[in-house]
JSON list of C-alpha atoms in Angstrom, two decimals:
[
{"chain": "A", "resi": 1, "resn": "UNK", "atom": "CA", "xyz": [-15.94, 26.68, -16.70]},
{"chain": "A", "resi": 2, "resn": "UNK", "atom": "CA", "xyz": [-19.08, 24.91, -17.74]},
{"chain": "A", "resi": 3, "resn": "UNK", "atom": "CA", "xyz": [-19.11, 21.02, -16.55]},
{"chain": "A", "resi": 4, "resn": "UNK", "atom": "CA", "xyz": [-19.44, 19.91, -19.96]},
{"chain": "A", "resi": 5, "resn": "UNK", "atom": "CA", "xyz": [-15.84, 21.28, -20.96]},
{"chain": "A", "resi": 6, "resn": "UNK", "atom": "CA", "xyz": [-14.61, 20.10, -17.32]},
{"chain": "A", "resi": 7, "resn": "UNK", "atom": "CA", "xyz": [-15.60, 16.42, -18.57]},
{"chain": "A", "resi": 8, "resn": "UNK", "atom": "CA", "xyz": [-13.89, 16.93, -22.12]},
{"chain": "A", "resi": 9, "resn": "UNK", "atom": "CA", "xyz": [-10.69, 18.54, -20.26]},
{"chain": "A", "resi": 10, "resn": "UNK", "atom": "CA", "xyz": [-10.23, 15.66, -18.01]},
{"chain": "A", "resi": 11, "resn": "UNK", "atom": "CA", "xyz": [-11.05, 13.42, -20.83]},
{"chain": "A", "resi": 12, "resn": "UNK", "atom": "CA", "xyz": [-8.33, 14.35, -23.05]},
{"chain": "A", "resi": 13, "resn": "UNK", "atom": "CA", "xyz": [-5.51, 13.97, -20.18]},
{"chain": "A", "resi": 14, "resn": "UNK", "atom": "CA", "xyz": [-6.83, 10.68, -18.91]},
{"chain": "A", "resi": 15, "resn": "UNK", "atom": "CA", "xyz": [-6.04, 9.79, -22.74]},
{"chain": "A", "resi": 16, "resn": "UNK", "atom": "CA", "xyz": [-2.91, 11.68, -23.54]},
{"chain": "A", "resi": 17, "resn": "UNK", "atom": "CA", "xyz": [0.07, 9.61, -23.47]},
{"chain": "A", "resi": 18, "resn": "UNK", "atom": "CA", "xyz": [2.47, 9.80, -20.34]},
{"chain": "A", "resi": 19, "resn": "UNK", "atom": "CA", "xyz": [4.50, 12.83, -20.64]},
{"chain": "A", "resi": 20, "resn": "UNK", "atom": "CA", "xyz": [7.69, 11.06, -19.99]},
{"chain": "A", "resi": 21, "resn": "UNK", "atom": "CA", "xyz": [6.94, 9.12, -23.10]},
{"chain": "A", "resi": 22, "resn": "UNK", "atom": "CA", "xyz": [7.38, 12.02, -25.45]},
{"chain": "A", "resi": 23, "resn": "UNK", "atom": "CA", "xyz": [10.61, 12.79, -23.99]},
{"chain": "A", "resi": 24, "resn": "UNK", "atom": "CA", "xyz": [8.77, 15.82, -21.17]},
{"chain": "A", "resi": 25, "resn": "UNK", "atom": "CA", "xyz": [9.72, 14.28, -17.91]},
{"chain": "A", "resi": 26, "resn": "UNK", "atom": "CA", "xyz": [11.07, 11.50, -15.97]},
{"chain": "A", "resi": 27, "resn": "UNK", "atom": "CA", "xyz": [9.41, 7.63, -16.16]},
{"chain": "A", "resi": 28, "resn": "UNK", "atom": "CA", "xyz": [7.90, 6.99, -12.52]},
{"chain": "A", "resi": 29, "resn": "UNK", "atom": "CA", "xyz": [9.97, 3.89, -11.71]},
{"chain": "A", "resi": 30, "resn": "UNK", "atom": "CA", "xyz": [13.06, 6.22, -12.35]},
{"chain": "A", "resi": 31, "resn": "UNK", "atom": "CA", "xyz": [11.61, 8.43, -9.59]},
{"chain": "A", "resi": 32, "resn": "UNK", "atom": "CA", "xyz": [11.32, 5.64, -7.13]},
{"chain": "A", "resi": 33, "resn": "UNK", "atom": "CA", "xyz": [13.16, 6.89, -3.22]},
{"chain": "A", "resi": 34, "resn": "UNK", "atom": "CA", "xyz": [16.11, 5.64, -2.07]},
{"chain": "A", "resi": 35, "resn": "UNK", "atom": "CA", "xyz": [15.26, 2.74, 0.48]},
{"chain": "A", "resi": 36, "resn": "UNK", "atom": "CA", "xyz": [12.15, 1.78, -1.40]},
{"chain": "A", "resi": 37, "resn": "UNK", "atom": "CA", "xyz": [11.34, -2.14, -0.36]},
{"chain": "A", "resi": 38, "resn": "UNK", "atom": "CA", "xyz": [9.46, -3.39, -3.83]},
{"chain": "A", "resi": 39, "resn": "UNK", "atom": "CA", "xyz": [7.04, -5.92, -2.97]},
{"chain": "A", "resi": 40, "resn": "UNK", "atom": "CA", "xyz": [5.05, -6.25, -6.05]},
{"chain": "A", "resi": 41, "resn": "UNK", "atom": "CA", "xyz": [5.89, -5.28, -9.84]},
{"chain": "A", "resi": 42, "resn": "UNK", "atom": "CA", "xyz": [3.91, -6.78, -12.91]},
{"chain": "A", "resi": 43, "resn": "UNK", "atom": "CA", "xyz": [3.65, -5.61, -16.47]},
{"chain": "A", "resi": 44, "resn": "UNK", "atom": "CA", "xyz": [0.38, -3.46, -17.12]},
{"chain": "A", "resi": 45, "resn": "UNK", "atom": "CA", "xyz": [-1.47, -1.35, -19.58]},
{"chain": "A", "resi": 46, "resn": "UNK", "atom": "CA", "xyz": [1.20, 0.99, -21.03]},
{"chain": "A", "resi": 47, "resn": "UNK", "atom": "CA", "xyz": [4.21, -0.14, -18.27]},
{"chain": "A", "resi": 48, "resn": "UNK", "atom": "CA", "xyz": [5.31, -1.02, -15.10]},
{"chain": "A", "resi": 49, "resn": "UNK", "atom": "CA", "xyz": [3.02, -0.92, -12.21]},
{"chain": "A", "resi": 50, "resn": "UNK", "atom": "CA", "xyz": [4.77, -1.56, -8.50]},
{"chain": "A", "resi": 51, "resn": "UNK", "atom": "CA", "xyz": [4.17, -1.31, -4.91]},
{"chain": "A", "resi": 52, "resn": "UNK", "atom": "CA", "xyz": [6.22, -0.51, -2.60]},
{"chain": "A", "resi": 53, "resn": "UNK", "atom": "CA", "xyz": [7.15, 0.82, 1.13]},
{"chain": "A", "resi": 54, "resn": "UNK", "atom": "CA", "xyz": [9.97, 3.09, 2.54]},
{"chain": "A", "resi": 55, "resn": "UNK", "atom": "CA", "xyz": [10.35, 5.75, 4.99]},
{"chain": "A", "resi": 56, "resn": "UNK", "atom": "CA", "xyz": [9.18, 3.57, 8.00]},
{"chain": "A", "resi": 57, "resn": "UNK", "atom": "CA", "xyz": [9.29, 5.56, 11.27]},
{"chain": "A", "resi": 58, "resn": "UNK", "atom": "CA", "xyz": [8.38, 3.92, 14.87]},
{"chain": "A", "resi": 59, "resn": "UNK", "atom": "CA", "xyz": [6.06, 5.71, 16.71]},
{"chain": "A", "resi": 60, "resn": "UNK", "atom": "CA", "xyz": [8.10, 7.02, 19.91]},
{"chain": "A", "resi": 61, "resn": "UNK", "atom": "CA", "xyz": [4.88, 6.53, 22.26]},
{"chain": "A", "resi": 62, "resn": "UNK", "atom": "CA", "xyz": [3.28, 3.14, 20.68]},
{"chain": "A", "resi": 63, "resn": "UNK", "atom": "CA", "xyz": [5.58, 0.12, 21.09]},
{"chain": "A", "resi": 64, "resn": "UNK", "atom": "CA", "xyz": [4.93, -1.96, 17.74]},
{"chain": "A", "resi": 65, "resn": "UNK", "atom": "CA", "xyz": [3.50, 1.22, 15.87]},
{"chain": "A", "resi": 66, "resn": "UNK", "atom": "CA", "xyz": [4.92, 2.22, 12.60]},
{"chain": "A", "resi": 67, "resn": "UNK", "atom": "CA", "xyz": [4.46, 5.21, 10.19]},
{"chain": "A", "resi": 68, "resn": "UNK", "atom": "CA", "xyz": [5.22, 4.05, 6.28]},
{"chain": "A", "resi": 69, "resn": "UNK", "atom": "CA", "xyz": [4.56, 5.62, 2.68]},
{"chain": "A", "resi": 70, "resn": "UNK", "atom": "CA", "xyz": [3.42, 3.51, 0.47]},
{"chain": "A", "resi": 71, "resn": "UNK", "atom": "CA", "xyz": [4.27, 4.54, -3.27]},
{"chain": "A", "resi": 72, "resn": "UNK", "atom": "CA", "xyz": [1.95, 3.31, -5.50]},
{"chain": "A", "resi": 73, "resn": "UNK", "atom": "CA", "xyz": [3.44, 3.44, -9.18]},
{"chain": "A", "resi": 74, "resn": "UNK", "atom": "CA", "xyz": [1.26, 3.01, -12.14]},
{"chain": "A", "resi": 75, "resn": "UNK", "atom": "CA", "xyz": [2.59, 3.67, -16.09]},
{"chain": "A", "resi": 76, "resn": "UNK", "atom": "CA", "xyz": [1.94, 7.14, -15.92]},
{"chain": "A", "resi": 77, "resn": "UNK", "atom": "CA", "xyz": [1.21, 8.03, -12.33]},
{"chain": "A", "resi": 78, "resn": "UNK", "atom": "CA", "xyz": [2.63, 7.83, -8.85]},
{"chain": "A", "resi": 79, "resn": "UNK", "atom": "CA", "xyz": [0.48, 7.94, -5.68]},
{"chain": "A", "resi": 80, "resn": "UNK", "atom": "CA", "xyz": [2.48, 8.06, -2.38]},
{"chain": "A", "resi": 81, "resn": "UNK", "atom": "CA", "xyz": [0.50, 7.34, 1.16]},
{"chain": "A", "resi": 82, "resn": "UNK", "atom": "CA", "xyz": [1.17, 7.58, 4.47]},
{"chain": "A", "resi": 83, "resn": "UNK", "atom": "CA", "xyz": [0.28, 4.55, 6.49]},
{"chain": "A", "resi": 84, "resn": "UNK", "atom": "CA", "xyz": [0.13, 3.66, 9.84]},
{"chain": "A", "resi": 85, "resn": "UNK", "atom": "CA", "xyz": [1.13, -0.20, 10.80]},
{"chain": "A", "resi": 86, "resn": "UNK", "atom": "CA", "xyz": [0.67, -1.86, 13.69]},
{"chain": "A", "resi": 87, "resn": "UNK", "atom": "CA", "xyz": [3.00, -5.38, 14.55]},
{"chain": "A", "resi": 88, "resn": "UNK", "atom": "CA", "xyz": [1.89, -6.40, 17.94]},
{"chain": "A", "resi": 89, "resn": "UNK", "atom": "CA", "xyz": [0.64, -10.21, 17.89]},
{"chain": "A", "resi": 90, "resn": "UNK", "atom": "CA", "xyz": [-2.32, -8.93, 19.65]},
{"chain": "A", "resi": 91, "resn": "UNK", "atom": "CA", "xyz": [-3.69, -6.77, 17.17]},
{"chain": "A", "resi": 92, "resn": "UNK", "atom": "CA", "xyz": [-2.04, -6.60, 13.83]},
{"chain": "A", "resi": 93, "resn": "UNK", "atom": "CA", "xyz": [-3.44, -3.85, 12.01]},
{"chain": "A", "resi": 94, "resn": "UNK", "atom": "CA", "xyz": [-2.81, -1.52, 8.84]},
{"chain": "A", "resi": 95, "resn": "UNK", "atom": "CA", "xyz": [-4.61, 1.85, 7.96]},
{"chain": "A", "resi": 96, "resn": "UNK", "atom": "CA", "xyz": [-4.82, 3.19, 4.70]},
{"chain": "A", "resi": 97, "resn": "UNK", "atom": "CA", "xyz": [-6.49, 5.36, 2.93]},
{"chain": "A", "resi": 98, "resn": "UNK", "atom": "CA", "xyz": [-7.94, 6.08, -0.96]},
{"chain": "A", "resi": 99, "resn": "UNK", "atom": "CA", "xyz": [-7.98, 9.99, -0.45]},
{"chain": "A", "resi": 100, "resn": "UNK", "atom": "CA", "xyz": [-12.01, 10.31, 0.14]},
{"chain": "A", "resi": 101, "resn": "UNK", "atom": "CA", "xyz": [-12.08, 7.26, 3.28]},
{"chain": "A", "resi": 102, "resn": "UNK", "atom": "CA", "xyz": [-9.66, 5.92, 5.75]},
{"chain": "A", "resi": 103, "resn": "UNK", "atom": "CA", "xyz": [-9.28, 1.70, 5.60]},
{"chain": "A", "resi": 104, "resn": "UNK", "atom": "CA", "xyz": [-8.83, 0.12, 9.60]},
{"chain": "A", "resi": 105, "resn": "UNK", "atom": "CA", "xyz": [-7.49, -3.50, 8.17]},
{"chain": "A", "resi": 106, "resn": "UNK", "atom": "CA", "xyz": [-7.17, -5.69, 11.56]},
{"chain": "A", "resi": 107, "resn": "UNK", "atom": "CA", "xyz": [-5.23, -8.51, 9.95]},
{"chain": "A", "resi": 108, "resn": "UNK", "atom": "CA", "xyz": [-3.95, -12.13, 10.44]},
{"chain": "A", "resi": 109, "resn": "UNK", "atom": "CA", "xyz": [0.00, -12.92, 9.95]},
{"chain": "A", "resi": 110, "resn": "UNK", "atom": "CA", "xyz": [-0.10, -16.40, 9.26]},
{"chain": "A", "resi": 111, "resn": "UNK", "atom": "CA", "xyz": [-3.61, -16.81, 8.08]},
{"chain": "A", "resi": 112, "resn": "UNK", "atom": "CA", "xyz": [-5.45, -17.37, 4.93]},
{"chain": "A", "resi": 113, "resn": "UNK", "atom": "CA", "xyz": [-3.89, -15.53, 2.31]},
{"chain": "A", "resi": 114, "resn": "UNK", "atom": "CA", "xyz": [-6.36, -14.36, -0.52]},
{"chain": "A", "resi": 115, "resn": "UNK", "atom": "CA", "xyz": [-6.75, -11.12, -3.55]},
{"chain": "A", "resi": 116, "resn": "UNK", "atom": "CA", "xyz": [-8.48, -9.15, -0.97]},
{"chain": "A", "resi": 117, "resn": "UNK", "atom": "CA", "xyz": [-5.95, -9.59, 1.32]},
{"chain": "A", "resi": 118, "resn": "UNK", "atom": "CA", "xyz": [-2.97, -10.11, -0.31]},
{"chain": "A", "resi": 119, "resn": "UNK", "atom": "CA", "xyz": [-1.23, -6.42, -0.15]},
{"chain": "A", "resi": 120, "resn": "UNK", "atom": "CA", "xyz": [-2.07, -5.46, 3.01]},
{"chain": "A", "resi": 121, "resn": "UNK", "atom": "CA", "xyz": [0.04, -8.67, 3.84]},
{"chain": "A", "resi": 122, "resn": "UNK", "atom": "CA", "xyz": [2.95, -7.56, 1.69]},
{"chain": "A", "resi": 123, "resn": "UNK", "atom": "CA", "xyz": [2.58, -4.20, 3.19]},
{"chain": "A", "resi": 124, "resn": "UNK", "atom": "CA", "xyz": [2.27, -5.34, 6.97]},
{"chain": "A", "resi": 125, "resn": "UNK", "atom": "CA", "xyz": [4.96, -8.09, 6.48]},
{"chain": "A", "resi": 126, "resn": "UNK", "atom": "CA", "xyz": [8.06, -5.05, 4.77]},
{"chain": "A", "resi": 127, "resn": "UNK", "atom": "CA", "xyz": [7.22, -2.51, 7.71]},
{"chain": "A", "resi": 128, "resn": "UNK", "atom": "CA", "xyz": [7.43, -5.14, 10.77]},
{"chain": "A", "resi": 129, "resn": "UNK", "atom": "CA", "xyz": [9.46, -7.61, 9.42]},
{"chain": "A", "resi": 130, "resn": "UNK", "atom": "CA", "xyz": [11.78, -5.89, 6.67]},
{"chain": "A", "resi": 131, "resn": "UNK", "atom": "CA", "xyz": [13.74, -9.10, 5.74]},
{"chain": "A", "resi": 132, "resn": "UNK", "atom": "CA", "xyz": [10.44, -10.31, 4.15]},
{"chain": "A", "resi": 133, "resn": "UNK", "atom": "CA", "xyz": [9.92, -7.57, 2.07]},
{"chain": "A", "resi": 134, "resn": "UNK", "atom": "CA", "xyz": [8.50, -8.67, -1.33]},
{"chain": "A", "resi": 135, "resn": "UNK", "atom": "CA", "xyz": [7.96, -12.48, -0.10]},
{"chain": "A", "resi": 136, "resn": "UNK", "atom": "CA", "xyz": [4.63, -14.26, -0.94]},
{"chain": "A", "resi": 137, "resn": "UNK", "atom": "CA", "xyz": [2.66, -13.86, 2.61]},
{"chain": "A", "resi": 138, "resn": "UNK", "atom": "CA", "xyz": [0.75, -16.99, 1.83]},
{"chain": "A", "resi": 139, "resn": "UNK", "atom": "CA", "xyz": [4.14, -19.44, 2.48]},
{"chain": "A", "resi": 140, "resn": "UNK", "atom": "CA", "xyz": [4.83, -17.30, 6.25]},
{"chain": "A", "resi": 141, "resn": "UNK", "atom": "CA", "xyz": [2.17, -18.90, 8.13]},
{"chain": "A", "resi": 142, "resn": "UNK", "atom": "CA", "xyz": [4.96, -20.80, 10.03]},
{"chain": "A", "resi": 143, "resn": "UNK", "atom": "CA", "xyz": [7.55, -18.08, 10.68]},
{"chain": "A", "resi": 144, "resn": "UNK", "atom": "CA", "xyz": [4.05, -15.64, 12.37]},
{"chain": "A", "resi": 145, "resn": "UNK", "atom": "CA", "xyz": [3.69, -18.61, 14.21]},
{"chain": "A", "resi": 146, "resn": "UNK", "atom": "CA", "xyz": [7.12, -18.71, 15.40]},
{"chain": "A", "resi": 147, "resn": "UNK", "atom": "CA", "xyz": [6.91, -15.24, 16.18]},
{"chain": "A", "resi": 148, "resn": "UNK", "atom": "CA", "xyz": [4.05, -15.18, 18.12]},
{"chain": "A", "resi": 149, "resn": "UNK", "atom": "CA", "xyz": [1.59, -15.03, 15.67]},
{"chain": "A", "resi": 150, "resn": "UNK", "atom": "CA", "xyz": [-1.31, -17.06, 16.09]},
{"chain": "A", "resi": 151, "resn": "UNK", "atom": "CA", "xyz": [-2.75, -17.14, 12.64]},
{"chain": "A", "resi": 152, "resn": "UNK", "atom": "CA", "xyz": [-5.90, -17.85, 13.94]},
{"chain": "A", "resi": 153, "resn": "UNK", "atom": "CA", "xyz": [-7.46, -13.60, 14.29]},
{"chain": "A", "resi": 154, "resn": "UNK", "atom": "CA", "xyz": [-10.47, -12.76, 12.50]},
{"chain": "A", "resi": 155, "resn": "UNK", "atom": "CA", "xyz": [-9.78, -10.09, 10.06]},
{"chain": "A", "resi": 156, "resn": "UNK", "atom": "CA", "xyz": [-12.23, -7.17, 9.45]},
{"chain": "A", "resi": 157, "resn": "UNK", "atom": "CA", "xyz": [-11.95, -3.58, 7.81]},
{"chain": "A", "resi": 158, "resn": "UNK", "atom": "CA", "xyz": [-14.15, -0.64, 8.44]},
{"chain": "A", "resi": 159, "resn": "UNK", "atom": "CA", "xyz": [-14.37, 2.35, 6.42]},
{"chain": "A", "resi": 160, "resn": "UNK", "atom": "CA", "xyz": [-14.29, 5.80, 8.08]},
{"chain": "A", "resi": 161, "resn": "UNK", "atom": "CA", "xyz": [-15.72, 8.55, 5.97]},
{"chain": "A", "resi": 162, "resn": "UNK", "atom": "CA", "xyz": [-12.77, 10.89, 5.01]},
{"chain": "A", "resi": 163, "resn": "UNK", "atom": "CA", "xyz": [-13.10, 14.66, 4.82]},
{"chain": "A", "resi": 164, "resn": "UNK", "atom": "CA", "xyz": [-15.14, 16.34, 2.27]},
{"chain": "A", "resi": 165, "resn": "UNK", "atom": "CA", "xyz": [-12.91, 18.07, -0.43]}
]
């Protein structure tokens, strides 16, 4: 297929209205998984978009180490990641990825809380301390303390190139 009618079929369904809209299939938030801990949903172009964790597994070798999925719900579209989060006070960390790169977050429970921040605190916060789930990470700086949590780590991310697809 030529690229010019590539561009003009991805085009038209980046513009086409959800298909759950015109009665074809089922909205995403009704598709959300049982045990899903919401920690962020807000009104956006053309519906709901939400964040959320479930299906958090402990790593049986890695004391502290946790496999999520993160579903990532937009009006129209549903992403779902696995994630790897790690709760030791040591070296709190979370890994993500955006399909073409990998994201090493080494984070900061209890430290400044900012945008760029801000969900990989919600994120880290529901997989190693459930009972927080959906809480503003900016007002825990005393409870990571309590916990062990010095709130004084530097935080830094590096990017690791992804495969090629």
């Amino acid at each position: 297929m030529p690229t010019r009618t590539l561009l003009l079929v991805a085009l038209a369904a980046a513009l086409a209205p959800p298909s759950w809209a015109e009665g074809g299939g089922v909205r995403p938030e009704d598709a959300r998984p049982p045990g899903l801990l919401l920690l962020q949903e807000r009104p956006g172009l053309g519906g709901k978009q939400a964040i959320g964790v479930y299906g958090a597994v402990a790593d049986a070798k890695v004391p502290g180490l946790w496999r999520i999925k993160l579903w990532d719900e937009q009006p129209n579209d549903v992403k779902v990641r696995s994630e790897t989060i790690r709760c030791t006070p040591s070296a709190p960390m979370r890994v993500t990825s955006d399909g073409a790169n990998f994201y090493v977050r080494e984070l900061n429970p209890g430290g400044a809380i900012t945008s760029a921040n801000r969900i990989d605190h919600l994120v880290w916060w529901a997989t190693c301390f459930p009972e927080q789930a959906g809480n503003d990470p900016a007002g825990l700086g005393p409870l990571a303390r309590q916990l062990g949590y010095s709130g004084s780590l530097r935080e830094t991310e590096q990017i690791v190139p992804g495969r090629s697809r």
